[in-house]
mmCIF file of C-alpha atoms in Angstrom:
data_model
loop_
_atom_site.group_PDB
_atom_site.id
_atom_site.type_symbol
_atom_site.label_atom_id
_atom_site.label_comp_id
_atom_site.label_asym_id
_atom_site.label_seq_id
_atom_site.Cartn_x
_atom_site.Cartn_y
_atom_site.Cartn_z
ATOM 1 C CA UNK A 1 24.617 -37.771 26.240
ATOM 2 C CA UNK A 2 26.067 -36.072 29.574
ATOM 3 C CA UNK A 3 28.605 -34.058 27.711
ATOM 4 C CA UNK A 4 26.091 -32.384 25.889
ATOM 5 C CA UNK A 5 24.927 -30.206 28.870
ATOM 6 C CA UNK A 6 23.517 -29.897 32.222
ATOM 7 C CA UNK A 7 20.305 -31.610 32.321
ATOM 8 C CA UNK A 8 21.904 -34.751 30.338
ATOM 9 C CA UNK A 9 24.409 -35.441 33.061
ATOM 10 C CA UNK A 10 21.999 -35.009 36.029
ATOM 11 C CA UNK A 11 20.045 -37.912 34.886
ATOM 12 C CA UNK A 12 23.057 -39.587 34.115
ATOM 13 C CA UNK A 13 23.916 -38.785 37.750
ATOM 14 C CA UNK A 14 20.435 -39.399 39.010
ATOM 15 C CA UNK A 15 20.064 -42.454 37.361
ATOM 16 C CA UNK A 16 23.270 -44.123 38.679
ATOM 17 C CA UNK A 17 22.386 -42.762 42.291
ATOM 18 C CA UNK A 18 19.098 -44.622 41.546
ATOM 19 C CA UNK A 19 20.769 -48.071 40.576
ATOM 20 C CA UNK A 20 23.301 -48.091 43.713
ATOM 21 C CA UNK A 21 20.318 -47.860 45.983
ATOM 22 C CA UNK A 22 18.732 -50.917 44.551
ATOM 23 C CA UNK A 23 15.861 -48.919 41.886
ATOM 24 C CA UNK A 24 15.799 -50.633 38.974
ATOM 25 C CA UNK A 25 15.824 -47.126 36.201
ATOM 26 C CA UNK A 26 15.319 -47.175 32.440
ATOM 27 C CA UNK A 27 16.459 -44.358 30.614
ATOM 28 C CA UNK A 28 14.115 -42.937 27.648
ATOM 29 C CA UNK A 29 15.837 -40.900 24.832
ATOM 30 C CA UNK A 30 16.496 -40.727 20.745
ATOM 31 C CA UNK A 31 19.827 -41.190 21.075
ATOM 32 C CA UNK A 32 22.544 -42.614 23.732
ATOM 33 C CA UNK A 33 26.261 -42.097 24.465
ATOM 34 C CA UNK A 34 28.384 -44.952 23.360
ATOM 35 C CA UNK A 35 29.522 -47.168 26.230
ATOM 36 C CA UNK A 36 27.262 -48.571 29.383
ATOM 37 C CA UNK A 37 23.995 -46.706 29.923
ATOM 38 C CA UNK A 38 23.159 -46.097 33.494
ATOM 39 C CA UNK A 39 19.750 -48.623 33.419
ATOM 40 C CA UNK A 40 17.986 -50.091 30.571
ATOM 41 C CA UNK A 41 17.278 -48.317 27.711
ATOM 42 C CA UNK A 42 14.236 -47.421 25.653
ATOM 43 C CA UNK A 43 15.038 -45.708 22.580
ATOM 44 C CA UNK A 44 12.352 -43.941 21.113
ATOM 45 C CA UNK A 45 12.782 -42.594 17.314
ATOM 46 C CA UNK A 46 11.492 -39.950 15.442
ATOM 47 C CA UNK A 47 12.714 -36.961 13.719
ATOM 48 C CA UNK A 48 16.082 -35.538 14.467
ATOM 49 C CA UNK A 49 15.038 -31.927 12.717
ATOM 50 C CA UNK A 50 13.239 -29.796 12.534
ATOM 51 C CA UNK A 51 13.901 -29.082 15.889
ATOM 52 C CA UNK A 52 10.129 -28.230 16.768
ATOM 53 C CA UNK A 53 8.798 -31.357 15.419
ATOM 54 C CA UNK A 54 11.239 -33.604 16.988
ATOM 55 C CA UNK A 55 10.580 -32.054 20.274
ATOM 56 C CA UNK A 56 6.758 -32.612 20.278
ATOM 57 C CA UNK A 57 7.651 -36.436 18.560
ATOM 58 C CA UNK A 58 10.084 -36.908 21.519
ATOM 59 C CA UNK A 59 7.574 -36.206 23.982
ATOM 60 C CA UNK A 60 4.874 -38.172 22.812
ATOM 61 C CA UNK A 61 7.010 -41.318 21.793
ATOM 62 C CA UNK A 62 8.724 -41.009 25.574
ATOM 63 C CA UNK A 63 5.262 -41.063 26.911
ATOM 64 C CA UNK A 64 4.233 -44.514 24.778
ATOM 65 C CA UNK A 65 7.258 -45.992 25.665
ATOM 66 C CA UNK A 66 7.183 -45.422 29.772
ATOM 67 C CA UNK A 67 3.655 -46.415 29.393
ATOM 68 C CA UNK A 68 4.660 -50.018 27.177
ATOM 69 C CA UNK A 69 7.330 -50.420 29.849
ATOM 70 C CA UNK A 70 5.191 -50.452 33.154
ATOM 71 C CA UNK A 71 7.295 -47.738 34.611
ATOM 72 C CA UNK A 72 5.801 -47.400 38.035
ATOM 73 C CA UNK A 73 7.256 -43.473 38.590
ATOM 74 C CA UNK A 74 8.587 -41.030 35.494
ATOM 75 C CA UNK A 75 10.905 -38.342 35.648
ATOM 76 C CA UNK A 76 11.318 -35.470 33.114
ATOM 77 C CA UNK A 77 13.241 -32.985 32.352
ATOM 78 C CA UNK A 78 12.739 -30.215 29.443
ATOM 79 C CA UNK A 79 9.501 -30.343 28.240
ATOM 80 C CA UNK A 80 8.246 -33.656 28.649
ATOM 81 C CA UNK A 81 4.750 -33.143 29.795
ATOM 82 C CA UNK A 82 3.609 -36.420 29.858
ATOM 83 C CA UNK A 83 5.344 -37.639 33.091
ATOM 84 C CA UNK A 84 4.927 -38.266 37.073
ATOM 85 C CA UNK A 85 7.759 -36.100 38.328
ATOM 86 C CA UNK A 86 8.683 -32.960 36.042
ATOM 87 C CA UNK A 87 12.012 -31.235 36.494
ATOM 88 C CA UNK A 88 12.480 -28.488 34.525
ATOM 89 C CA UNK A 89 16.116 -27.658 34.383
ATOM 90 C CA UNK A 90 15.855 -24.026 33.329
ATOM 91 C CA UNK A 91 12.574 -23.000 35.295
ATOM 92 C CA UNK A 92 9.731 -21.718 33.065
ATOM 93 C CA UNK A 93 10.391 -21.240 29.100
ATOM 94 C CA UNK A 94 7.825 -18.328 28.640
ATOM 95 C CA UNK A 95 9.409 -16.483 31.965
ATOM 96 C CA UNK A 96 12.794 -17.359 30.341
ATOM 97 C CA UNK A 97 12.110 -16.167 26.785
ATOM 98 C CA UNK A 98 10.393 -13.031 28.275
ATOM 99 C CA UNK A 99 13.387 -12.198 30.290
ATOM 100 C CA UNK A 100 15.675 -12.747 27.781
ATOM 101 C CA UNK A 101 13.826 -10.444 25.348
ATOM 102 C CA UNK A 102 13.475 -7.859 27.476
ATOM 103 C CA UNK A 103 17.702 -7.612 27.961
ATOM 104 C CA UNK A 104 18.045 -7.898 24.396
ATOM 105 C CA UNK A 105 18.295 -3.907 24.107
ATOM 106 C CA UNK A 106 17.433 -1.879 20.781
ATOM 107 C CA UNK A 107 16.533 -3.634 18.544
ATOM 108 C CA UNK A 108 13.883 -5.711 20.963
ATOM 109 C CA UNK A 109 10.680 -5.401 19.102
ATOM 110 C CA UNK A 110 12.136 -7.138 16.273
ATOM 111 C CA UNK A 111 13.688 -9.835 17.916
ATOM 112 C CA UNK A 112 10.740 -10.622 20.281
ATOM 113 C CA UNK A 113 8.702 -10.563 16.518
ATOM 114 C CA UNK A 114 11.105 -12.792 15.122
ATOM 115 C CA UNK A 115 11.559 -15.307 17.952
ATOM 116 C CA UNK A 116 7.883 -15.431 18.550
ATOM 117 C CA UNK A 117 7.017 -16.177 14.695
ATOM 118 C CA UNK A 118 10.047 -18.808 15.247
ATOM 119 C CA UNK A 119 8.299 -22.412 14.647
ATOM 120 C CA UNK A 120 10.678 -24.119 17.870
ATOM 121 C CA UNK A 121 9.853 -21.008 20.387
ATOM 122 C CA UNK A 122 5.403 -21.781 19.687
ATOM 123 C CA UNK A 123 6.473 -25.217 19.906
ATOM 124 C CA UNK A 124 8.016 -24.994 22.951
ATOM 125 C CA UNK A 125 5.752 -22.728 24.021
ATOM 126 C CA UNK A 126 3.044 -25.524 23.296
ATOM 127 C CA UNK A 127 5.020 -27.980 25.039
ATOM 128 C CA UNK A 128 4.755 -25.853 28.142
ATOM 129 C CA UNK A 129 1.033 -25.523 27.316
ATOM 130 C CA UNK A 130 0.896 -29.410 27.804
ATOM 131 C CA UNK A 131 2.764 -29.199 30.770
ATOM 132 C CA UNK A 132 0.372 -26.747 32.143
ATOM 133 C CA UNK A 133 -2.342 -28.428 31.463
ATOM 134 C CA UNK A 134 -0.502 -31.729 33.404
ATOM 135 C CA UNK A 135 0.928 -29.272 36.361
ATOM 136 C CA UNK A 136 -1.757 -30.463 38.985
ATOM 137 C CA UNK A 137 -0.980 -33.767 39.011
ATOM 138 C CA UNK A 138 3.070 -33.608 39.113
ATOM 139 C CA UNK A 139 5.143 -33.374 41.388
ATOM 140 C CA UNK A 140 7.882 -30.871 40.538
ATOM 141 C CA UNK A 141 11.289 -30.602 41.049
ATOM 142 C CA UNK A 142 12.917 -26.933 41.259
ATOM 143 C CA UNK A 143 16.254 -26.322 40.778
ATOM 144 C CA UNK A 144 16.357 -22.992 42.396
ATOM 145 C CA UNK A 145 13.885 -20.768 44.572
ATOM 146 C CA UNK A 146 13.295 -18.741 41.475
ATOM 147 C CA UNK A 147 12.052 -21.732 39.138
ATOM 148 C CA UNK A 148 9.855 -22.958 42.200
ATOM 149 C CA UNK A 149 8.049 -19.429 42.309
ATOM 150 C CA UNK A 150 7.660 -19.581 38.667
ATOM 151 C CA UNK A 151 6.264 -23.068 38.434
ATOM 152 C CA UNK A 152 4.056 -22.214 41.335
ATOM 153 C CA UNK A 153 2.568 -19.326 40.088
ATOM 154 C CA UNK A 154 2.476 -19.795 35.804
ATOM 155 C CA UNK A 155 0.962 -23.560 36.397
ATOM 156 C CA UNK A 156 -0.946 -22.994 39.179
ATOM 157 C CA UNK A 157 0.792 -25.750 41.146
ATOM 158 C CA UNK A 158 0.125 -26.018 45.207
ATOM 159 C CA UNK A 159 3.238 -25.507 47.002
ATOM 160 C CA UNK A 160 3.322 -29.253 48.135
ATOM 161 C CA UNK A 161 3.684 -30.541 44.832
ATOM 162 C CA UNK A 162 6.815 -28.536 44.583
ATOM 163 C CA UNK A 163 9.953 -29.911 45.943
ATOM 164 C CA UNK A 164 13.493 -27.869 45.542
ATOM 165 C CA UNK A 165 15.971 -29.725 44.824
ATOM 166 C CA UNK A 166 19.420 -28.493 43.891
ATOM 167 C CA UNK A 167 21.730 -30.023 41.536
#
């Protein structure tokens, strides 16, 4: 769905870059925007709420489904631990969530309570634990000098696995 944001219409982007090169591309989500989809697509079900379980479903469905379809390279974006090439759109979650805690102003020490007792923020926060764990063997895609450094230095990654590439 590109309408829905940024990382939605760079793959839609990508992915039609992709086809008028000659790639063949197949496009893994829950749901699709009506009309032509840029490739062949795998849906993958699974919960549409709560939001933290359909997250962790997404991610492990995605990762059944690239593997049932022989996909020789896979790209994600947001969480998706489970893939070749990992792009993730707003750099680091925890550095993210940190950062965004620590401009919330008064008030902060109940917020940062609130939104770490939050089931979608430890699920996320697992996501990126799975990611982690996966880092090594990625290849990364940074949208900005500042997610690079991040990615470098909370997964450990060398900096030839990380590639920066603006949208």
């Amino acid at each position: 769905l590109p309408e829905k944001g940024g990382a939605e219409a760079y793959l839609a982007d990508l992915a039609g870059r992709l086809l008028a090169r000659g790639h063949e591309v197949a496009l893994v989500s829950r749901v699709f925007a009506p009309g032509p989809v840029p490739g062949r697509p795998l849906r993958v079900g699974g919960p549409g709420a709560p939001r933290f379980l359909a997250d962790l479903s997404f991610a492990r469905r995605a990762e059944r489904a690239a593997r049932g379809a022989r996909l020789e390279v896979t790209l994600g974006v947001r969480h998706t631990p489970f893939v070749d090439v990992l792009q993730m759109h707003g750099g680091v979650y925890r550095d993210a969530l940190r950062a965004h805690l620590e401009s919330a102003g008064s008030g902060r020490s109940l917020r940062r309570a609130l939104r770490a007792l939050s089931p979608k923020t430890r699920m996320l926060l697992h996501l990126e634990s799975l990611e982690a764990r996966e880092a090594p063997r990625q290849l990364h895609a940074a949208v900005s000098p500042l997610a690079a450094r991040e990615i470098r230095a909370r997964f450990h990654v060398p900096e030839e696995r990380v590639r920066l590439i603006p949208p």
